[in-house]
């Protein structure tokens, strides 16, 4: 997929686990796991806002576009 | 799911089983008659020769045999449609917008086309063995409601296909 979710890097930088994030933003661990592994087909603005608020980042820090070869 | 919907689903499930049982019973009866036509034709003639709506019983062995085979085939297809409907009703209590239901509806549509195609020779054979104007001679043929049902099945299949795709996308939304 051309859109890459860099949730792992952000969590690592904040020394936070996926379970911690799930507890803090109220999104299920299963859904966050889908997002982290790049299996999500779409993302709600509310989810993006919650993650960015908690991890103190910009949407561009979480998502990146990579050209497929 | 609301309890009225659950009750409706249960009633539909029961009705479909009842209809399937009736279709199977009718098919078995016709198989019995078809066997009698093959192995005990004189007895069959003796039974049906006084029926006022039939033409000369002694000359109708072949058309009657073909008619019985066609009707058994129609009932077989009807049973297949009922099985597809049963599977759809079973999925309705969980999640009806799945791609399998779109495939089932498309199969129902093609089954209805098959029944309609079988109904044409059924009419031909019935007209062959029954007196013109009798109820028996009107059996089969093209039916506007059947054509509408075919159209409805294919349109619903397309709707379910779209619904399943939307559900799939929604499930992948975080």
PDB file of C-alpha atoms in Angstrom:
ATOM      1  CA  UNK A   1       0.000   0.000   0.000  1.00  0.00           C
ATOM      2  CA  UNK A   2       1.256   3.495  -0.854  1.00  0.00           C
ATOM      3  CA  UNK A   3       0.077   5.087   2.402  1.00  0.00           C
ATOM      4  CA  UNK A   4       2.263   4.011   5.301  1.00  0.00           C
ATOM      5  CA  UNK A   5       1.124   4.351   8.922  1.00  0.00           C
ATOM      6  CA  UNK A   6       4.046   5.212  11.183  1.00  0.00           C
ATOM      7  CA  UNK A   7       2.242   4.558  14.445  1.00  0.00           C
ATOM      8  CA  UNK A   8       4.952   2.170  15.625  1.00  0.00           C
ATOM      9  CA  UNK A   9       7.665   4.852  15.309  1.00  0.00           C
ATOM     10  CA  UNK A  10       5.548   7.448  17.130  1.00  0.00           C
ATOM     11  CA  UNK A  11       4.705   5.032  19.940  1.00  0.00           C
ATOM     12  CA  UNK A  12       8.369   4.124  20.272  1.00  0.00           C
ATOM     13  CA  UNK A  13       9.349   7.800  20.443  1.00  0.00           C
ATOM     14  CA  UNK A  14       6.776   8.377  23.188  1.00  0.00           C
ATOM     15  CA  UNK A  15       7.738   5.151  25.016  1.00  0.00           C
ATOM     16  CA  UNK A  16       4.123   4.094  24.840  1.00  0.00           C
ATOM     17  CA  UNK A  17       2.513   0.746  23.997  1.00  0.00           C
ATOM     18  CA  UNK A  18      -0.456   0.187  21.746  1.00  0.00           C
ATOM     19  CA  UNK A  19      -2.489  -0.885  24.804  1.00  0.00           C
ATOM     20  CA  UNK A  20      -1.665   2.417  26.565  1.00  0.00           C
ATOM     21  CA  UNK A  21      -2.786   4.387  23.532  1.00  0.00           C
ATOM     22  CA  UNK A  22      -5.942   2.306  23.259  1.00  0.00           C
ATOM     23  CA  UNK A  23      -6.812   3.018  26.905  1.00  0.00           C
ATOM     24  CA  UNK A  24      -6.139   6.747  26.557  1.00  0.00           C
ATOM     25  CA  UNK A  25      -8.018   7.470  23.333  1.00  0.00           C
ATOM     26  CA  UNK A  26     -10.806   4.905  23.709  1.00  0.00           C
ATOM     27  CA  UNK A  27     -10.231   3.073  20.430  1.00  0.00           C
ATOM     28  CA  UNK A  28     -10.098  -0.703  20.669  1.00  0.00           C
ATOM     29  CA  UNK A  29      -6.762  -2.472  20.611  1.00  0.00           C
ATOM     30  CA  UNK A  30      -7.973  -4.553  17.658  1.00  0.00           C
ATOM     31  CA  UNK A  31      -8.693  -1.431  15.591  1.00  0.00           C
ATOM     32  CA  UNK A  32      -5.385   0.197  16.515  1.00  0.00           C
ATOM     33  CA  UNK A  33      -3.625  -3.026  15.600  1.00  0.00           C
ATOM     34  CA  UNK A  34      -5.340  -2.976  12.175  1.00  0.00           C
ATOM     35  CA  UNK A  35      -4.122   0.607  11.754  1.00  0.00           C
ATOM     36  CA  UNK A  36      -0.583  -0.166  12.889  1.00  0.00           C
ATOM     37  CA  UNK A  37      -0.161  -3.148  10.580  1.00  0.00           C
ATOM     38  CA  UNK A  38      -1.390  -1.171   7.566  1.00  0.00           C
ATOM     39  CA  UNK A  39      -4.505  -3.319   7.090  1.00  0.00           C
ATOM     40  CA  UNK A  40      -6.959  -0.427   7.537  1.00  0.00           C
ATOM     41  CA  UNK A  41      -8.856   0.672   4.419  1.00  0.00           C
ATOM     42  CA  UNK A  42      -9.859   4.079   5.792  1.00  0.00           C
ATOM     43  CA  UNK A  43      -9.347   6.277   8.821  1.00  0.00           C
ATOM     44  CA  UNK A  44     -11.839   8.596  10.500  1.00  0.00           C
ATOM     45  CA  UNK A  45     -10.814  12.207  11.218  1.00  0.00           C
ATOM     46  CA  UNK A  46     -11.885  11.616  14.828  1.00  0.00           C
ATOM     47  CA  UNK A  47      -9.382   8.743  15.121  1.00  0.00           C
ATOM     48  CA  UNK A  48      -6.642  10.845  13.545  1.00  0.00           C
ATOM     49  CA  UNK A  49      -7.428  13.728  15.883  1.00  0.00           C
ATOM     50  CA  UNK A  50      -7.397  11.470  18.967  1.00  0.00           C
ATOM     51  CA  UNK A  51      -4.059   9.894  18.043  1.00  0.00           C
ATOM     52  CA  UNK A  52      -2.470  13.245  17.155  1.00  0.00           C
ATOM     53  CA  UNK A  53      -3.717  14.783  20.421  1.00  0.00           C
ATOM     54  CA  UNK A  54      -2.357  11.934  22.522  1.00  0.00           C
ATOM     55  CA  UNK A  55       0.961  11.555  20.721  1.00  0.00           C
ATOM     56  CA  UNK A  56       1.361  15.337  20.235  1.00  0.00           C
ATOM     57  CA  UNK A  57       2.042  15.031  16.557  1.00  0.00           C
ATOM     58  CA  UNK A  58       0.762  16.194  13.178  1.00  0.00           C
ATOM     59  CA  UNK A  59      -1.162  13.939  10.767  1.00  0.00           C
ATOM     60  CA  UNK A  60       1.907  14.069   8.518  1.00  0.00           C
ATOM     61  CA  UNK A  61       3.969  12.524  11.299  1.00  0.00           C
ATOM     62  CA  UNK A  62       1.587   9.565  11.430  1.00  0.00           C
ATOM     63  CA  UNK A  63       0.983   9.025   7.724  1.00  0.00           C
ATOM     64  CA  UNK A  64       3.397   8.986   4.826  1.00  0.00           C
ATOM     65  CA  UNK A  65       3.004   8.385   1.118  1.00  0.00           C
ATOM     66  CA  UNK A  66       5.464   6.023  -0.527  1.00  0.00           C
ATOM     67  CA  UNK A  67       5.515   5.461  -4.269  1.00  0.00           C
ATOM     68  CA  UNK A  68       5.071   1.838  -5.260  1.00  0.00           C
ATOM     69  CA  UNK A  69       7.608   0.367  -7.641  1.00  0.00           C
TER      70      UNK A  69
ATOM     71  CA  UNK B   1     -32.241  -6.903  16.222  1.00  0.00           C
ATOM     72  CA  UNK B   2     -35.825  -5.971  17.356  1.00  0.00           C
ATOM     73  CA  UNK B   3     -37.966  -8.853  18.621  1.00  0.00           C
ATOM     74  CA  UNK B   4     -40.599  -8.300  15.877  1.00  0.00           C
ATOM     75  CA  UNK B   5     -37.876  -8.860  13.272  1.00  0.00           C
ATOM     76  CA  UNK B   6     -36.766 -12.014  15.099  1.00  0.00           C
ATOM     77  CA  UNK B   7     -40.353 -13.283  15.109  1.00  0.00           C
ATOM     78  CA  UNK B   8     -40.648 -12.493  11.399  1.00  0.00           C
ATOM     79  CA  UNK B   9     -37.411 -14.353  10.682  1.00  0.00           C
ATOM     80  CA  UNK B  10     -38.563 -17.375  12.670  1.00  0.00           C
ATOM     81  CA  UNK B  11     -41.908 -17.379  10.822  1.00  0.00           C
ATOM     82  CA  UNK B  12     -40.111 -17.088   7.466  1.00  0.00           C
ATOM     83  CA  UNK B  13     -37.784 -19.944   8.410  1.00  0.00           C
ATOM     84  CA  UNK B  14     -40.776 -22.152   9.287  1.00  0.00           C
ATOM     85  CA  UNK B  15     -42.630 -21.183   6.125  1.00  0.00           C
ATOM     86  CA  UNK B  16     -39.604 -21.973   3.948  1.00  0.00           C
ATOM     87  CA  UNK B  17     -39.248 -25.428   5.537  1.00  0.00           C
ATOM     88  CA  UNK B  18     -42.968 -26.053   4.978  1.00  0.00           C
ATOM     89  CA  UNK B  19     -42.733 -24.957   1.335  1.00  0.00           C
ATOM     90  CA  UNK B  20     -39.640 -27.133   0.815  1.00  0.00           C
ATOM     91  CA  UNK B  21     -41.468 -30.139   2.282  1.00  0.00           C
ATOM     92  CA  UNK B  22     -44.455 -29.522  -0.006  1.00  0.00           C
ATOM     93  CA  UNK B  23     -42.213 -29.153  -3.069  1.00  0.00           C
ATOM     94  CA  UNK B  24     -40.365 -32.389  -2.245  1.00  0.00           C
ATOM     95  CA  UNK B  25     -43.678 -34.213  -1.633  1.00  0.00           C
ATOM     96  CA  UNK B  26     -45.054 -32.937  -4.952  1.00  0.00           C
ATOM     97  CA  UNK B  27     -41.856 -33.955  -6.772  1.00  0.00           C
ATOM     98  CA  UNK B  28     -41.959 -37.457  -5.262  1.00  0.00           C
ATOM     99  CA  UNK B  29     -45.625 -37.800  -6.259  1.00  0.00           C
ATOM    100  CA  UNK B  30     -44.787 -36.794  -9.832  1.00  0.00           C
ATOM    101  CA  UNK B  31     -41.861 -39.245  -9.899  1.00  0.00           C
ATOM    102  CA  UNK B  32     -44.336 -41.954  -8.831  1.00  0.00           C
ATOM    103  CA  UNK B  33     -46.763 -40.982 -11.610  1.00  0.00           C
ATOM    104  CA  UNK B  34     -43.895 -40.869 -14.156  1.00  0.00           C
ATOM    105  CA  UNK B  35     -42.836 -44.392 -13.141  1.00  0.00           C
ATOM    106  CA  UNK B  36     -46.460 -45.534 -13.517  1.00  0.00           C
ATOM    107  CA  UNK B  37     -46.592 -43.993 -17.011  1.00  0.00           C
ATOM    108  CA  UNK B  38     -43.516 -46.026 -17.973  1.00  0.00           C
ATOM    109  CA  UNK B  39     -44.261 -49.387 -16.327  1.00  0.00           C
ATOM    110  CA  UNK B  40     -48.069 -49.469 -15.977  1.00  0.00           C
ATOM    111  CA  UNK B  41     -49.435 -47.384 -18.840  1.00  0.00           C
ATOM    112  CA  UNK B  42     -52.699 -49.383 -19.316  1.00  0.00           C
ATOM    113  CA  UNK B  43     -53.588 -48.779 -15.660  1.00  0.00           C
ATOM    114  CA  UNK B  44     -52.866 -45.054 -16.042  1.00  0.00           C
ATOM    115  CA  UNK B  45     -55.073 -44.899 -19.163  1.00  0.00           C
ATOM    116  CA  UNK B  46     -57.875 -46.621 -17.266  1.00  0.00           C
ATOM    117  CA  UNK B  47     -57.623 -43.998 -14.524  1.00  0.00           C
ATOM    118  CA  UNK B  48     -57.445 -40.885 -16.710  1.00  0.00           C
ATOM    119  CA  UNK B  49     -59.567 -41.738 -19.760  1.00  0.00           C
ATOM    120  CA  UNK B  50     -62.759 -40.441 -18.144  1.00  0.00           C
ATOM    121  CA  UNK B  51     -61.282 -37.077 -17.179  1.00  0.00           C
ATOM    122  CA  UNK B  52     -63.360 -34.532 -19.124  1.00  0.00           C
ATOM    123  CA  UNK B  53     -60.533 -32.016 -19.623  1.00  0.00           C
ATOM    124  CA  UNK B  54     -58.163 -34.490 -21.340  1.00  0.00           C
ATOM    125  CA  UNK B  55     -58.094 -35.492 -25.007  1.00  0.00           C
ATOM    126  CA  UNK B  56     -57.786 -39.154 -26.010  1.00  0.00           C
ATOM    127  CA  UNK B  57     -55.819 -40.765 -23.155  1.00  0.00           C
ATOM    128  CA  UNK B  58     -54.351 -43.560 -25.253  1.00  0.00           C
ATOM    129  CA  UNK B  59     -52.335 -41.131 -27.439  1.00  0.00           C
ATOM    130  CA  UNK B  60     -50.875 -38.965 -24.714  1.00  0.00           C
ATOM    131  CA  UNK B  61     -48.202 -41.263 -23.234  1.00  0.00           C
ATOM    132  CA  UNK B  62     -45.212 -39.390 -24.672  1.00  0.00           C
ATOM    133  CA  UNK B  63     -46.461 -35.798 -24.067  1.00  0.00           C
ATOM    134  CA  UNK B  64     -47.625 -36.767 -20.574  1.00  0.00           C
ATOM    135  CA  UNK B  65     -44.243 -38.346 -19.818  1.00  0.00           C
ATOM    136  CA  UNK B  66     -42.402 -35.251 -21.076  1.00  0.00           C
ATOM    137  CA  UNK B  67     -44.775 -32.993 -19.105  1.00  0.00           C
ATOM    138  CA  UNK B  68     -44.102 -34.967 -15.912  1.00  0.00           C
ATOM    139  CA  UNK B  69     -40.330 -34.768 -16.437  1.00  0.00           C
ATOM    140  CA  UNK B  70     -40.567 -31.005 -17.028  1.00  0.00           C
ATOM    141  CA  UNK B  71     -42.657 -30.523 -13.901  1.00  0.00           C
ATOM    142  CA  UNK B  72     -40.206 -32.594 -11.826  1.00  0.00           C
ATOM    143  CA  UNK B  73     -37.398 -30.383 -13.162  1.00  0.00           C
ATOM    144  CA  UNK B  74     -39.386 -27.229 -12.255  1.00  0.00           C
ATOM    145  CA  UNK B  75     -39.916 -28.551  -8.726  1.00  0.00           C
ATOM    146  CA  UNK B  76     -36.195 -29.407  -8.459  1.00  0.00           C
ATOM    147  CA  UNK B  77     -35.284 -25.833  -9.373  1.00  0.00           C
ATOM    148  CA  UNK B  78     -37.925 -24.527  -6.947  1.00  0.00           C
ATOM    149  CA  UNK B  79     -36.368 -26.618  -4.154  1.00  0.00           C
ATOM    150  CA  UNK B  80     -32.947 -25.161  -5.038  1.00  0.00           C
ATOM    151  CA  UNK B  81     -34.398 -21.610  -4.811  1.00  0.00           C
ATOM    152  CA  UNK B  82     -35.908 -22.403  -1.407  1.00  0.00           C
ATOM    153  CA  UNK B  83     -32.533 -23.712  -0.150  1.00  0.00           C
ATOM    154  CA  UNK B  84     -30.878 -20.477  -1.297  1.00  0.00           C
ATOM    155  CA  UNK B  85     -33.573 -18.465   0.503  1.00  0.00           C
ATOM    156  CA  UNK B  86     -33.066 -20.536   3.653  1.00  0.00           C
ATOM    157  CA  UNK B  87     -29.355 -19.740   3.606  1.00  0.00           C
ATOM    158  CA  UNK B  88     -30.153 -16.046   3.145  1.00  0.00           C
ATOM    159  CA  UNK B  89     -32.626 -16.016   6.024  1.00  0.00           C
ATOM    160  CA  UNK B  90     -30.044 -17.790   8.214  1.00  0.00           C
ATOM    161  CA  UNK B  91     -27.511 -15.058   7.444  1.00  0.00           C
ATOM    162  CA  UNK B  92     -30.065 -12.290   8.078  1.00  0.00           C
ATOM    163  CA  UNK B  93     -29.925 -12.822  11.845  1.00  0.00           C
ATOM    164  CA  UNK B  94     -26.168 -12.093  11.756  1.00  0.00           C
ATOM    165  CA  UNK B  95     -25.177  -9.857   8.841  1.00  0.00           C
ATOM    166  CA  UNK B  96     -27.181 -10.005   5.601  1.00  0.00           C
ATOM    167  CA  UNK B  97     -24.871  -7.696   3.622  1.00  0.00           C
ATOM    168  CA  UNK B  98     -22.322 -10.313   2.653  1.00  0.00           C
ATOM    169  CA  UNK B  99     -21.122 -11.109  -0.845  1.00  0.00           C
ATOM    170  CA  UNK B 100     -22.469 -14.702  -0.546  1.00  0.00           C
ATOM    171  CA  UNK B 101     -26.025 -13.311  -0.425  1.00  0.00           C
ATOM    172  CA  UNK B 102     -25.411 -11.392  -3.650  1.00  0.00           C
ATOM    173  CA  UNK B 103     -24.261 -14.649  -5.254  1.00  0.00           C
ATOM    174  CA  UNK B 104     -27.321 -16.455  -3.825  1.00  0.00           C
ATOM    175  CA  UNK B 105     -29.689 -13.827  -5.248  1.00  0.00           C
ATOM    176  CA  UNK B 106     -28.002 -14.088  -8.638  1.00  0.00           C
ATOM    177  CA  UNK B 107     -28.376 -17.889  -8.502  1.00  0.00           C
ATOM    178  CA  UNK B 108     -32.069 -17.412  -7.593  1.00  0.00           C
ATOM    179  CA  UNK B 109     -32.428 -15.071 -10.591  1.00  0.00           C
ATOM    180  CA  UNK B 110     -30.927 -17.653 -12.973  1.00  0.00           C
ATOM    181  CA  UNK B 111     -33.080 -20.393 -11.399  1.00  0.00           C
ATOM    182  CA  UNK B 112     -36.181 -18.283 -12.057  1.00  0.00           C
ATOM    183  CA  UNK B 113     -35.026 -17.860 -15.666  1.00  0.00           C
ATOM    184  CA  UNK B 114     -34.693 -21.661 -15.885  1.00  0.00           C
ATOM    185  CA  UNK B 115     -38.202 -22.153 -14.484  1.00  0.00           C
ATOM    186  CA  UNK B 116     -39.572 -19.648 -16.990  1.00  0.00           C
ATOM    187  CA  UNK B 117     -37.772 -21.465 -19.824  1.00  0.00           C
ATOM    188  CA  UNK B 118     -39.202 -24.789 -18.621  1.00  0.00           C
ATOM    189  CA  UNK B 119     -42.680 -23.240 -18.378  1.00  0.00           C
ATOM    190  CA  UNK B 120     -42.789 -22.756 -22.158  1.00  0.00           C
ATOM    191  CA  UNK B 121     -42.526 -26.474 -23.114  1.00  0.00           C
ATOM    192  CA  UNK B 122     -44.779 -27.256 -20.105  1.00  0.00           C
ATOM    193  CA  UNK B 123     -47.478 -25.105 -21.727  1.00  0.00           C
ATOM    194  CA  UNK B 124     -46.867 -26.774 -25.081  1.00  0.00           C
ATOM    195  CA  UNK B 125     -47.226 -30.277 -23.608  1.00  0.00           C
ATOM    196  CA  UNK B 126     -50.248 -29.348 -21.455  1.00  0.00           C
ATOM    197  CA  UNK B 127     -51.987 -27.859 -24.483  1.00  0.00           C
ATOM    198  CA  UNK B 128     -51.210 -31.104 -26.308  1.00  0.00           C
ATOM    199  CA  UNK B 129     -52.964 -33.374 -23.841  1.00  0.00           C
ATOM    200  CA  UNK B 130     -55.786 -31.161 -22.565  1.00  0.00           C
ATOM    201  CA  UNK B 131     -58.855 -29.853 -24.321  1.00  0.00           C
ATOM    202  CA  UNK B 132     -58.579 -26.196 -25.411  1.00  0.00           C
ATOM    203  CA  UNK B 133     -60.044 -23.780 -22.881  1.00  0.00           C
ATOM    204  CA  UNK B 134     -59.677 -26.188 -19.958  1.00  0.00           C
ATOM    205  CA  UNK B 135     -57.736 -25.082 -16.874  1.00  0.00           C
ATOM    206  CA  UNK B 136     -55.150 -27.809 -17.476  1.00  0.00           C
ATOM    207  CA  UNK B 137     -54.337 -26.503 -20.961  1.00  0.00           C
ATOM    208  CA  UNK B 138     -53.500 -23.076 -19.478  1.00  0.00           C
ATOM    209  CA  UNK B 139     -50.638 -24.546 -17.421  1.00  0.00           C
ATOM    210  CA  UNK B 140     -47.162 -22.944 -17.833  1.00  0.00           C
ATOM    211  CA  UNK B 141     -46.284 -20.374 -20.462  1.00  0.00           C
ATOM    212  CA  UNK B 142     -44.930 -16.876 -20.039  1.00  0.00           C
ATOM    213  CA  UNK B 143     -45.917 -15.055 -16.884  1.00  0.00           C
ATOM    214  CA  UNK B 144     -45.525 -11.327 -16.253  1.00  0.00           C
ATOM    215  CA  UNK B 145     -45.104 -11.834 -12.499  1.00  0.00           C
ATOM    216  CA  UNK B 146     -42.310 -14.368 -13.084  1.00  0.00           C
ATOM    217  CA  UNK B 147     -40.500 -11.939 -15.362  1.00  0.00           C
ATOM    218  CA  UNK B 148     -40.859  -9.259 -12.691  1.00  0.00           C
ATOM    219  CA  UNK B 149     -39.481 -11.668 -10.061  1.00  0.00           C
ATOM    220  CA  UNK B 150     -36.444 -12.393 -12.293  1.00  0.00           C
ATOM    221  CA  UNK B 151     -35.800  -8.675 -12.686  1.00  0.00           C
ATOM    222  CA  UNK B 152     -36.207  -8.130  -8.942  1.00  0.00           C
ATOM    223  CA  UNK B 153     -33.768 -10.938  -8.072  1.00  0.00           C
ATOM    224  CA  UNK B 154     -31.035  -9.529 -10.329  1.00  0.00           C
ATOM    225  CA  UNK B 155     -31.572  -5.953  -9.109  1.00  0.00           C
ATOM    226  CA  UNK B 156     -31.458  -7.127  -5.481  1.00  0.00           C
ATOM    227  CA  UNK B 157     -28.281  -9.103  -6.234  1.00  0.00           C
ATOM    228  CA  UNK B 158     -26.646  -5.897  -7.491  1.00  0.00           C
ATOM    229  CA  UNK B 159     -27.878  -4.019  -4.392  1.00  0.00           C
ATOM    230  CA  UNK B 160     -26.477  -6.691  -2.070  1.00  0.00           C
ATOM    231  CA  UNK B 161     -23.169  -6.697  -3.950  1.00  0.00           C
ATOM    232  CA  UNK B 162     -22.894  -2.940  -3.425  1.00  0.00           C
ATOM    233  CA  UNK B 163     -23.998  -3.275   0.217  1.00  0.00           C
ATOM    234  CA  UNK B 164     -21.408  -5.987   0.858  1.00  0.00           C
ATOM    235  CA  UNK B 165     -18.665  -3.803  -0.650  1.00  0.00           C
ATOM    236  CA  UNK B 166     -19.743  -0.862   1.536  1.00  0.00           C
ATOM    237  CA  UNK B 167     -19.856  -3.069   4.635  1.00  0.00           C
ATOM    238  CA  UNK B 168     -16.402  -4.411   3.795  1.00  0.00           C
ATOM    239  CA  UNK B 169     -15.047  -0.866   3.546  1.00  0.00           C
ATOM    240  CA  UNK B 170     -16.753   0.165   6.780  1.00  0.00           C
ATOM    241  CA  UNK B 171     -15.200  -2.789   8.591  1.00  0.00           C
ATOM    242  CA  UNK B 172     -11.753  -1.657   7.410  1.00  0.00           C
ATOM    243  CA  UNK B 173     -12.354   1.862   8.735  1.00  0.00           C
ATOM    244  CA  UNK B 174     -10.592   2.726  11.974  1.00  0.00           C
TER     245      UNK B 174
END
